[in-house]
XYZ file of C-alpha atoms in Angstrom:
776
model
C 115.623 52.412 50.905
C 116.950 55.332 48.992
C 115.959 58.646 50.397
C 115.016 60.018 46.978
C 112.955 57.701 44.775
C 110.317 58.294 42.151
C 106.927 57.333 42.918
C 104.824 55.754 40.250
C 103.693 58.722 37.950
C 99.991 58.066 38.450
C 100.468 57.861 42.395
C 102.662 61.140 42.450
C 100.084 62.939 40.251
C 97.045 61.877 42.138
C 98.918 62.682 45.509
C 99.579 66.242 44.257
C 96.196 66.756 42.851
C 94.491 65.608 45.977
C 95.805 68.691 47.823
C 94.603 70.995 44.884
C 91.192 69.384 44.504
C 90.044 69.960 48.101
C 91.351 73.564 48.065
C 87.792 75.241 48.901
C 87.356 78.502 46.950
C 85.783 81.198 48.722
C 87.043 84.369 46.964
C 86.498 85.680 43.437
C 89.796 84.689 42.164
C 89.252 80.978 42.243
C 92.788 80.385 43.347
C 92.727 76.597 43.856
C 91.551 75.877 40.540
C 94.426 74.405 38.204
C 95.741 76.983 35.958
C 96.613 76.598 32.329
C 99.992 74.912 31.852
C 102.763 77.430 30.686
C 104.034 76.822 27.227
C 107.562 77.370 28.503
C 109.355 75.727 31.517
C 108.274 76.987 34.871
C 110.431 78.436 37.464
C 111.337 74.947 38.778
C 112.444 73.961 35.287
C 109.544 71.484 34.785
C 107.770 71.118 31.363
C 104.000 70.962 31.069
C 102.618 67.799 32.730
C 106.064 66.777 34.089
C 106.207 65.809 37.815
C 108.672 65.739 40.271
C 108.601 63.998 43.717
C 111.076 63.532 46.495
C 110.664 61.897 49.985
C 112.932 60.644 52.782
C 111.672 57.098 52.099
C 109.438 55.460 49.534
C 107.952 51.966 50.250
C 106.260 49.877 47.426
C 104.240 46.928 48.589
C 103.375 44.950 45.327
C 101.323 42.332 47.291
C 99.110 44.933 48.817
C 99.118 47.184 45.945
C 99.973 50.190 48.001
C 102.874 52.916 47.808
C 103.890 54.854 50.782
C 106.092 57.796 50.991
C 107.436 58.912 54.579
C 109.143 62.242 55.661
C 109.609 65.512 53.917
C 107.497 64.766 51.092
C 107.548 67.367 48.280
C 105.705 66.844 44.973
C 105.791 69.653 42.221
C 103.373 69.419 39.130
C 102.112 72.009 36.740
C 103.287 75.021 38.955
C 101.816 73.445 42.340
C 103.858 72.125 45.076
C 102.520 69.591 47.812
C 104.135 68.819 51.131
C 103.332 66.375 53.683
C 104.737 64.065 56.272
C 103.171 60.855 54.827
C 101.305 59.750 51.531
C 99.646 56.498 50.797
C 98.317 55.453 47.446
C 96.075 52.334 47.117
C 96.479 50.978 43.454
C 93.398 48.833 43.805
C 90.945 51.575 45.086
C 92.726 54.691 43.693
C 92.313 56.368 47.118
C 95.052 58.771 48.231
C 95.546 59.269 51.946
C 97.855 62.208 53.224
C 98.987 62.785 56.723
C 100.531 65.417 58.828
C 101.585 69.166 57.997
C 99.906 69.125 54.505
C 100.706 72.286 52.467
C 99.525 72.798 48.951
C 101.133 75.832 47.370
C 99.481 77.261 44.161
C 101.295 78.954 41.316
C 99.666 82.326 42.279
C 101.015 82.344 45.752
C 97.916 81.125 47.643
C 98.185 78.139 49.891
C 95.908 75.333 51.678
C 96.889 73.608 54.766
C 95.371 70.487 56.497
C 96.081 67.691 59.082
C 94.762 64.798 57.120
C 93.038 64.513 53.646
C 91.484 61.620 51.679
C 90.660 61.766 48.066
C 88.822 59.239 45.701
C 90.081 57.513 42.561
C 88.380 59.940 40.184
C 89.194 62.887 42.478
C 85.586 64.024 42.492
C 85.187 63.630 46.182
C 87.395 64.076 49.090
C 87.815 64.981 52.897
C 90.182 67.135 54.813
C 90.499 67.571 58.592
C 91.858 70.640 60.281
C 91.662 72.456 56.931
C 92.656 76.113 56.475
C 93.734 78.327 53.454
C 95.420 81.516 52.850
C 94.387 82.972 49.553
C 95.105 86.157 47.508
C 94.133 89.604 48.979
C 95.306 88.083 52.382
C 92.113 86.074 52.669
C 91.993 83.273 55.343
C 89.678 80.365 55.804
C 89.614 77.630 58.352
C 87.363 74.697 59.005
C 87.357 71.642 61.392
C 86.608 69.574 58.256
C 86.284 70.286 54.425
C 84.510 68.038 52.143
C 84.219 67.710 48.346
C 81.030 65.743 47.717
C 81.200 66.016 43.975
C 82.243 68.186 41.129
C 79.716 71.031 42.264
C 79.381 70.767 46.046
C 81.905 71.569 48.428
C 81.285 71.968 52.160
C 82.990 73.261 55.193
C 82.016 72.489 58.826
C 82.527 74.728 61.653
C 84.138 77.276 59.407
C 85.329 80.844 59.628
C 86.257 83.345 57.094
C 88.218 86.648 57.202
C 90.450 88.844 55.320
C 91.950 90.435 58.428
C 95.110 89.706 60.183
C 94.996 86.973 62.647
C 98.693 87.216 64.113
C 100.321 90.177 65.719
C 103.727 91.507 64.725
C 105.294 89.309 67.640
C 103.593 86.311 66.238
C 101.114 85.886 68.956
C 97.366 85.030 68.064
C 95.147 88.133 67.141
C 91.420 88.492 67.050
C 90.413 89.503 63.467
C 88.649 92.744 63.059
C 85.644 91.208 61.515
C 84.889 87.521 60.400
C 82.050 85.307 59.479
C 81.535 81.984 61.310
C 79.061 79.209 60.694
C 78.504 75.769 61.679
C 78.216 74.812 57.951
C 78.868 76.389 54.754
C 78.059 74.742 51.395
C 79.268 76.136 48.098
C 76.997 75.171 45.067
C 79.115 75.818 41.972
C 76.361 74.904 39.605
C 74.063 77.377 41.120
C 76.915 79.770 41.961
C 75.563 80.250 45.498
C 77.028 79.865 48.914
C 74.726 78.668 51.647
C 75.352 79.320 55.481
C 73.834 77.491 58.311
C 73.770 79.441 61.802
C 75.959 82.240 60.479
C 77.361 84.808 62.901
C 78.987 88.057 61.747
C 81.732 89.043 64.239
C 83.248 92.401 64.925
C 86.228 92.509 67.084
C 85.336 89.062 68.064
C 81.952 89.923 69.297
C 78.955 88.492 67.422
C 76.766 91.451 66.099
C 74.505 89.634 63.729
C 73.139 86.084 63.634
C 71.212 84.484 60.688
C 70.019 80.777 61.106
C 70.048 80.629 57.244
C 71.918 82.908 54.920
C 73.219 82.706 51.398
C 75.041 84.852 48.885
C 76.646 84.761 45.476
C 79.583 82.631 45.096
C 82.595 85.156 45.302
C 84.752 82.544 43.202
C 82.304 83.395 40.207
C 82.848 86.435 38.017
C 79.273 87.519 37.958
C 76.593 86.129 40.252
C 73.653 87.400 42.093
C 73.531 88.445 45.858
C 73.247 91.330 48.367
C 75.638 94.369 48.330
C 76.599 96.410 51.392
C 73.679 98.240 52.859
C 73.364 101.971 53.804
C 71.827 103.433 56.715
C 71.113 106.848 58.126
C 68.955 108.883 60.421
C 67.740 112.463 59.529
C 65.005 114.864 60.209
C 64.168 114.970 56.418
C 63.575 111.100 56.082
C 63.749 109.636 59.561
C 65.523 106.306 59.925
C 66.490 105.246 56.315
C 67.775 101.815 55.364
C 68.700 100.832 51.843
C 69.507 97.365 50.814
C 70.858 96.839 47.254
C 70.602 93.401 45.651
C 72.634 92.351 42.612
C 71.035 90.319 39.880
C 73.034 88.715 37.047
C 70.331 87.420 35.072
C 72.363 86.878 31.961
C 75.960 86.464 30.794
C 76.106 89.929 29.604
C 73.345 91.840 31.704
C 72.870 92.666 35.291
C 70.448 94.708 37.484
C 70.787 96.205 40.829
C 67.564 96.850 42.842
C 68.041 98.887 45.920
C 64.886 99.650 47.788
C 65.193 102.564 50.344
C 62.976 102.247 53.522
C 62.229 105.487 55.313
C 60.301 105.880 58.589
C 58.972 109.306 57.980
C 58.232 109.470 54.327
C 57.301 106.753 51.576
C 59.768 104.305 50.431
C 61.846 104.949 47.361
C 63.212 102.299 44.825
C 66.591 102.801 43.220
C 67.910 100.692 40.449
C 70.750 100.251 37.934
C 70.522 98.076 34.731
C 73.701 97.323 32.775
C 73.815 95.554 29.455
C 76.903 94.651 27.337
C 76.677 94.125 23.518
C 79.139 93.004 21.013
C 79.670 96.565 19.953
C 79.101 98.573 23.297
C 77.399 98.736 26.451
C 74.195 100.433 28.160
C 74.069 101.681 31.694
C 70.872 103.021 33.031
C 70.216 104.304 36.561
C 66.521 104.867 37.715
C 64.390 105.445 40.776
C 60.503 105.615 41.467
C 58.099 106.239 44.139
C 54.371 107.098 44.310
C 54.007 109.596 47.150
C 53.163 113.203 48.075
C 55.741 115.731 48.182
C 57.359 116.689 51.436
C 59.235 119.629 52.985
C 62.723 119.518 54.704
C 61.348 118.070 57.776
C 59.550 115.023 56.305
C 56.085 116.780 56.510
C 53.934 115.749 53.680
C 52.582 118.771 51.631
C 48.865 118.919 50.793
C 48.177 117.395 47.572
C 47.461 114.038 45.934
C 50.063 111.377 45.539
C 51.904 111.110 42.206
C 54.418 109.284 40.510
C 57.928 110.659 41.129
C 61.001 109.148 39.239
C 64.143 109.905 37.457
C 66.594 108.283 34.842
C 70.272 108.587 34.445
C 71.405 106.605 31.311
C 73.897 106.195 28.971
C 75.142 104.060 26.043
C 77.937 103.879 23.582
C 78.404 101.520 20.593
C 81.541 101.227 18.188
C 80.329 100.830 14.512
C 83.943 100.220 13.395
C 87.467 101.334 14.347
C 86.601 104.966 13.351
C 82.823 105.424 14.018
C 80.935 105.216 17.318
C 77.377 106.310 18.347
C 75.859 106.772 21.754
C 73.302 108.583 23.928
C 72.623 110.012 27.277
C 69.183 110.025 28.902
C 68.898 112.252 32.037
C 65.371 113.397 33.325
C 63.787 113.703 36.799
C 60.153 114.445 37.633
C 61.092 116.821 40.585
C 63.777 119.394 40.589
C 64.721 118.308 44.222
C 64.327 114.326 43.836
C 68.039 113.811 44.255
C 68.395 115.986 47.273
C 65.378 114.432 49.016
C 66.443 110.758 48.483
C 70.336 111.413 48.672
C 70.797 110.018 45.262
C 74.651 110.263 44.584
C 76.806 110.693 41.458
C 74.110 112.422 39.460
C 75.931 115.518 37.872
C 78.879 113.427 36.114
C 79.886 113.163 32.482
C 78.042 110.354 30.759
C 78.665 111.565 27.127
C 80.697 113.979 25.224
C 78.622 116.977 26.098
C 78.239 118.033 29.718
C 75.669 120.472 31.297
C 76.230 122.656 34.135
C 75.866 121.708 37.816
C 72.134 120.991 38.770
C 71.236 120.446 35.290
C 70.568 117.247 33.176
C 71.312 116.629 29.487
C 70.010 114.160 27.168
C 71.867 113.683 24.029
C 72.238 111.564 20.672
C 75.616 111.758 19.013
C 77.835 109.966 16.484
C 81.454 110.507 16.177
C 84.288 109.642 13.492
C 87.777 109.997 14.429
C 91.270 109.012 13.052
C 94.725 110.336 13.276
C 94.098 113.326 11.071
C 90.390 114.060 11.374
C 87.445 114.467 13.599
C 83.695 114.579 12.872
C 80.501 114.724 15.054
C 77.001 115.233 14.681
C 74.776 115.531 17.855
C 71.305 116.686 19.330
C 70.499 117.426 22.858
C 68.143 118.974 25.331
C 68.395 120.305 28.964
C 66.472 120.247 32.075
C 67.255 122.823 34.870
C 66.931 121.671 38.514
C 68.242 125.046 39.923
C 65.797 126.664 42.301
C 64.364 129.909 40.635
C 62.274 132.596 41.977
C 60.933 132.498 45.498
C 57.264 133.068 46.373
C 57.179 135.859 48.971
C 54.215 134.329 50.685
C 55.121 130.729 50.940
C 58.752 130.988 50.856
C 58.907 128.223 48.266
C 61.367 128.217 45.277
C 60.119 127.647 41.814
C 62.519 125.731 39.484
C 64.042 126.802 36.212
C 61.882 127.279 33.371
C 62.833 124.565 30.805
C 61.181 126.338 28.060
C 63.879 128.930 27.810
C 66.542 126.287 27.259
C 67.106 125.739 23.508
C 66.864 122.331 21.928
C 70.054 121.898 20.278
C 70.135 119.763 17.041
C 71.827 119.129 14.865
C 75.297 120.207 16.220
C 77.971 119.419 13.821
C 81.695 119.869 14.242
C 84.514 118.643 12.139
C 88.337 119.105 12.203
C 90.960 118.116 9.640
C 94.676 118.464 9.794
C 96.620 117.554 6.539
C 99.754 115.567 6.842
C 102.169 117.463 4.649
C 103.216 120.858 5.982
C 101.674 124.066 4.245
C 104.281 126.748 3.772
C 106.230 125.062 6.229
C 103.784 124.981 8.906
C 100.753 123.461 10.408
C 97.370 123.686 8.728
C 94.006 122.992 10.280
C 90.482 123.194 8.855
C 87.347 123.458 11.145
C 83.893 123.240 10.372
C 80.743 123.761 12.572
C 77.018 124.144 12.254
C 74.292 124.208 14.731
C 70.464 124.719 14.916
C 68.966 126.061 18.302
C 65.209 126.150 18.854
C 63.822 128.049 21.885
C 60.244 127.802 22.904
C 60.098 130.886 25.250
C 62.245 134.104 25.513
C 64.461 134.300 28.602
C 64.476 137.965 28.540
C 61.134 138.271 30.427
C 59.994 135.244 32.154
C 56.676 136.928 33.506
C 55.605 137.009 29.967
C 55.519 133.979 27.776
C 57.147 135.679 24.865
C 58.564 133.822 21.657
C 62.066 132.337 22.115
C 64.736 133.221 19.815
C 65.604 130.422 17.221
C 68.971 130.481 15.449
C 71.012 128.514 12.908
C 74.639 128.846 12.185
C 77.309 127.432 9.646
C 80.910 128.107 9.987
C 84.134 127.400 7.969
C 87.541 128.076 9.430
C 91.102 127.684 8.366
C 94.051 127.987 11.031
C 97.693 128.081 10.102
C 100.694 128.390 12.327
C 104.504 127.952 12.093
C 107.346 128.077 14.561
C 110.856 129.592 14.119
C 113.644 129.357 16.870
C 116.753 131.197 16.462
C 120.365 129.899 17.538
C 119.913 132.258 20.711
C 116.683 130.608 21.882
C 114.247 133.298 20.652
C 110.991 131.622 19.307
C 108.628 133.148 16.697
C 105.408 131.608 15.785
C 103.396 133.530 13.256
C 99.773 132.412 12.669
C 96.739 133.365 10.481
C 93.198 132.438 11.029
C 90.412 133.059 8.451
C 86.724 132.197 9.105
C 83.250 132.739 7.522
C 79.881 132.447 9.249
C 76.353 132.438 7.952
C 73.436 132.961 10.239
C 69.587 132.487 10.093
C 67.518 133.993 12.997
C 63.776 133.825 13.697
C 61.685 135.160 16.438
C 63.799 138.107 17.217
C 61.625 140.342 19.638
C 61.122 143.738 18.218
C 60.334 145.226 21.631
C 56.595 145.700 20.968
C 54.678 142.976 22.743
C 55.256 139.533 21.243
C 56.072 141.014 17.818
C 59.002 139.266 16.163
C 61.130 139.622 13.140
C 63.526 137.237 11.244
C 67.074 137.996 9.794
C 69.724 136.371 7.552
C 73.518 137.497 7.692
C 76.840 136.407 6.835
C 80.360 137.447 7.600
C 84.000 136.964 7.125
C 86.591 137.167 10.002
C 90.378 137.150 9.983
C 93.062 137.260 12.581
C 97.037 137.470 11.780
C 99.586 137.664 14.416
C 102.693 136.365 16.061
C 103.894 134.914 19.510
C 107.004 135.422 20.566
C 109.034 133.752 23.635
C 112.503 133.896 24.839
C 112.926 131.342 27.742
C 116.209 131.557 29.735
C 117.472 129.242 32.541
C 120.062 129.376 35.097
C 121.350 126.502 37.307
C 121.942 127.511 40.982
C 123.031 124.777 43.334
C 120.245 122.238 43.523
C 117.721 123.864 41.539
C 117.008 125.290 37.989
C 115.451 128.765 37.357
C 113.499 129.320 34.233
C 112.468 132.899 32.943
C 110.291 133.367 30.096
C 108.813 136.752 28.742
C 105.902 135.986 26.329
C 104.349 138.406 23.791
C 101.542 138.059 21.366
C 100.508 140.634 18.854
C 97.194 139.964 16.826
C 95.162 142.108 14.389
C 91.661 141.564 13.150
C 89.436 143.680 10.895
C 86.356 145.246 12.539
C 84.149 142.097 13.061
C 80.422 142.157 12.083
C 78.783 141.087 15.425
C 75.289 139.415 15.378
C 73.090 142.158 16.979
C 69.650 141.092 18.165
C 68.508 144.342 19.955
C 69.172 147.078 22.285
C 68.873 147.435 25.965
C 66.002 149.648 26.562
C 67.762 151.334 29.622
C 71.185 152.015 28.512
C 70.647 151.839 24.611
C 73.706 149.451 24.321
C 73.601 146.793 21.535
C 72.667 143.256 22.623
C 74.740 140.531 20.901
C 73.777 137.004 20.084
C 75.755 134.923 22.670
C 74.658 131.244 22.830
C 78.149 129.806 23.424
C 80.401 132.069 25.406
C 78.195 132.897 28.510
C 80.511 131.189 30.845
C 83.780 132.711 29.524
C 86.433 133.628 32.045
C 89.464 135.777 31.517
C 92.438 133.963 33.106
C 95.902 132.572 32.363
C 94.407 129.854 30.103
C 92.679 132.381 27.660
C 95.336 135.225 27.978
C 97.167 134.021 24.608
C 94.011 133.209 22.752
C 93.963 135.141 19.508
C 90.052 135.043 19.977
C 89.384 134.855 23.612
C 85.666 133.923 23.022
C 85.538 130.155 23.311
C 82.417 130.004 20.988
C 81.505 131.310 17.718
C 78.877 134.097 18.096
C 81.206 136.636 19.499
C 84.527 137.416 17.924
C 87.477 139.539 19.300
C 88.516 142.186 16.736
C 90.926 145.228 16.500
C 94.678 145.231 17.313
C 95.736 143.738 20.626
C 98.810 143.024 22.428
C 98.970 140.087 25.244
C 102.038 140.095 27.285
C 103.019 138.010 30.370
C 106.042 136.942 32.335
C 106.514 133.311 33.529
C 108.984 132.316 36.032
C 109.637 128.539 37.354
C 111.939 127.076 39.862
C 112.584 123.440 40.011
C 114.495 121.614 42.711
C 116.255 118.266 42.181
C 114.309 116.836 45.156
C 110.942 117.321 43.467
C 109.986 120.862 44.933
C 108.688 123.222 42.415
C 107.142 126.783 42.085
C 105.674 128.464 39.124
C 104.369 132.183 38.614
C 102.714 134.242 35.823
C 101.724 137.873 35.521
C 100.007 139.248 32.459
C 97.779 141.517 30.860
C 96.188 142.552 27.534
C 96.292 145.824 25.740
C 94.206 147.021 22.734
C 94.260 150.253 20.644
C 90.438 150.752 21.075
C 87.849 149.724 23.707
C 85.754 146.745 22.739
C 82.045 146.873 23.887
C 81.551 143.213 22.869
C 83.232 142.125 26.066
C 80.961 142.329 29.198
C 81.872 144.480 32.158
C 82.725 141.405 34.335
C 85.156 140.109 31.841
C 87.985 142.640 32.696
C 88.714 143.081 28.998
C 86.446 145.714 27.771
C 88.832 148.672 28.229
C 92.053 149.516 26.295
C 94.097 147.925 29.290
C 92.754 144.830 30.504
C 92.761 143.686 34.278
C 95.812 141.966 35.523
C 96.087 138.281 35.469
C 98.086 136.434 38.282
C 98.778 132.696 38.667
C 100.904 130.693 40.817
C 101.317 127.251 42.098
C 103.887 125.500 44.212
C 104.906 122.320 45.845
C 107.198 123.694 48.627
C 107.671 120.313 50.358
C 106.596 116.578 50.146
C 102.833 116.422 50.560
C 101.963 119.967 50.366
C 100.805 121.865 47.155
C 99.173 125.225 46.665
C 97.765 127.115 43.785
C 96.220 130.502 43.353
C 94.812 132.617 40.312
C 93.372 136.099 40.456
C 92.078 138.918 38.205
C 93.120 142.346 39.437
C 91.512 145.723 38.495
C 93.628 147.445 35.936
C 93.740 150.660 37.813
C 93.239 150.016 41.497
C 94.486 146.354 41.633
C 91.381 145.470 43.597
C 90.745 141.672 43.484
C 87.742 141.079 40.979
C 88.084 137.329 41.062
C 90.324 135.007 43.188
C 90.523 131.300 43.364
C 93.108 129.673 45.731
C 93.578 126.396 47.476
C 96.034 124.065 49.201
C 96.385 120.322 49.698
C 98.365 118.616 52.327
C 98.776 114.969 53.262
C 101.234 113.051 55.493
C 101.224 110.057 57.867
C 99.153 112.145 60.373
C 96.248 112.785 58.022
C 95.171 114.839 54.816
C 93.192 117.869 54.092
C 92.313 120.648 51.631
C 91.044 124.149 51.521
C 89.448 125.981 48.586
C 88.529 129.656 48.511
C 86.754 131.551 45.695
C 85.491 135.139 45.431
C 83.922 136.706 42.061
C 82.539 140.120 42.041
C 80.060 139.083 39.284
C 79.436 135.318 38.452
C 77.975 134.520 35.264
C 74.441 134.878 36.978
C 75.488 138.694 37.682
C 75.758 138.152 41.524
C 78.623 138.375 43.909
C 79.983 134.936 44.871
C 82.339 134.220 47.694
C 82.567 130.662 49.360
C 84.848 128.454 51.321
C 85.552 124.704 50.840
C 87.519 122.983 53.670
C 87.963 119.393 54.569
C 90.088 116.603 55.742
C 91.054 113.680 57.944
C 93.418 113.457 61.209
C 94.554 110.194 62.213
C 94.556 109.515 66.073
C 96.747 106.691 66.656
C 96.992 103.859 64.055
C 93.321 102.966 63.730
C 91.142 105.825 64.770
C 90.664 109.303 63.222
C 88.248 112.318 62.855
C 87.015 113.856 59.584
C 85.606 117.271 58.827
C 84.080 118.941 55.736
C 82.484 122.320 55.344
C 81.082 124.633 52.621
C 80.555 128.120 53.732
C 78.701 130.973 51.751
C 80.844 134.028 52.763
C 78.371 136.284 50.904
C 75.581 135.250 53.246
C 77.818 134.514 56.156
C 76.326 131.092 56.383
C 77.443 127.505 56.382
C 75.925 125.391 53.412
C 77.035 121.974 54.502
C 78.896 120.868 57.625
C 80.046 117.280 58.063
C 81.707 115.944 61.332
C 82.746 112.293 61.408
C 84.775 109.799 63.339
C 86.218 106.580 61.730
C 87.957 103.492 62.624
C 90.131 101.697 59.869
C 92.578 98.936 59.670
C 93.839 96.367 56.892
C 90.385 95.018 56.341
C 87.693 97.450 57.580
C 86.617 101.085 57.674
C 83.824 102.325 59.568
C 82.503 106.060 59.349
C 79.999 107.719 61.422
C 79.160 111.065 59.965
C 76.976 113.918 61.208
C 75.950 116.234 58.505
C 74.162 119.526 58.885
C 72.601 121.284 55.724
C 71.790 124.826 56.374
C 70.730 126.018 52.906
C 67.298 126.296 51.970
C 66.684 124.785 48.561
C 63.078 125.071 47.387
C 60.857 123.239 49.964
C 63.931 121.590 51.630
C 64.532 123.176 54.979
C 67.649 122.979 57.037
C 68.498 119.388 57.660
C 70.336 117.131 60.153
C 71.357 113.490 59.735
C 73.633 110.785 60.936
C 75.044 108.156 58.700
C 77.019 105.135 58.938
C 79.477 103.729 56.152
C 80.954 100.364 56.349
C 83.655 99.221 54.069
C 84.883 95.666 54.301
C 87.821 94.154 52.586
C 87.108 91.797 49.882
C 83.267 92.777 50.167
C 83.601 96.571 49.193
C 80.874 99.357 49.620
C 77.578 100.020 48.346
C 76.796 100.244 44.785
C 76.307 104.022 44.630
């Protein structure tokens, strides 16, 4: 016989698909399913539905109705390749029988192996002996036998699953770090569930968990219900704590995670997350609930009745058309310390366009329109404060923030427009803004419930800028800003009890100036040095500030300031013509902002940058606070630097120095390092007066050190240097390899937050390849 002959097309096609059909899918990618045929020729030159087959020998027995191929068989069809020592096709029964070193290689690179396999005529049922598979993400499956009962039921007997390496570098067998073994595994495609009988979870070859019956969602399905990785910890606050999340995909467009937290010292707590996708957007709502008494930092219940305790952290965004969208966030909690008590993570993150400060929740409703030339938004929002407030000298308990002093904001309107054609050769921008603030209680004296200040503002603004560059590289950028404001103020305290007054006012503001820069560079060996002096001159007529009272002690004016409370003078604000980020306060007078920039860039990627700057004005400006460093004629010095001196090391520092003594008023510095031995970071911050008017100094440090290939230690600490005490200390050890990471972490919290005393805990974090971590 010829060593290369074509098998009958039907037989060859069935032979190939026999291998593919019994490729049992146990990972999410569904690797063994037949992919859509390419519109263009594949890498082997075959068109769609074309089949190629070769073998050392092909024997056709017409009387018996049987075709047999022997030796080095290779069949290619629609991106798949089947190899075997022998193939037998029975024309009468349609049964395909393959023997010896069977390999099926799929288009995605995954492969299946078997010693022997049989498939029926309709390819709805089949059996493989000595079955194994290597799928994507390096997942390995092996079983003594594999059976495809019908289109929906697949079964493995004496099976093992692992994503870990099973061979050492020298090719010798290696025990996988973790694996799941079971006497029988059944995959139900219709119900999208995988059932296990006598399942054992093995860690380093040792069985650590036995379950006679176990099931989970089919990983081959996109979204199916099942258990997620649990969380476990031991602390003196909650005792032994175990949290087991369950994922429930109850519709094609919605799912729910239910995660009960069981604690030995306190009442259980239920966490959850609901997600729903619509044709125009989606909703994501996290929530938690318990009915219990309050407790202190040692888990001791406080005298009182049980009550409902809960939180909600929700968001939603919906596209109206290609320019408009609307959305919301809903953030509220029944207790100021509920997130600390039950260790709820990822609380203070951005869920919408407006973000509150740390330890504060914001609920907002907004709509936005945006295109290439314009932006417009309307929003309303309210804030809940969770920071500890005053401390009772008798009990030592801290009372939370008074939410009545936070304004309800709405509507807040912002608009920006930039015409396409240049105006007078430059760029023109038009800005509009309006806001209404309603405050229930005054924040000036919390011991009395005085009326809170209500305000409304409308603003229109035009900003123009143009750039000129000389042939020598000198760059001029003249600019003009014109603005008009209108205010309505109600419930302004007169200083006599709860008596109030109202006021209406309007004002016109303007600033004109020019930016001048002259960058020069020089090439030295393998580096480029850039020096750039920067100068800005700006002038504004005396601005009409919004005065709402006078300080009874000093007699100084008290200005309305709802939107520039957190202002910092640094390298990012040095060259703002109006340094206030908001609208209520306005910088006026004649001022000169100057700085020198220097940078070095090496060809190998190293770099270093430095800035030194200062602001000068003709008159003192009492609108700036004492802590800003801008009140006197000559401002504080601004210094900023960053560098990457070598691969894996980066550093930064920014500081504000006293204009006369050069004492440090504010300094923020840090460094990051990473290499094959580990990684780490350090952050330092000192501020003579933060936005709350108190001195702040703290240190953040953390990192990991790898000990050998698989083991390591981790540390993290946050130290309050003002109080000379640690806030949080974490010490951990971990094991990691290509398919598993286990962290054991000891945490000590030394801060006293309200009723939460210092606390100690030990937690275990487990991350498995292909299975991931917990849902929060």
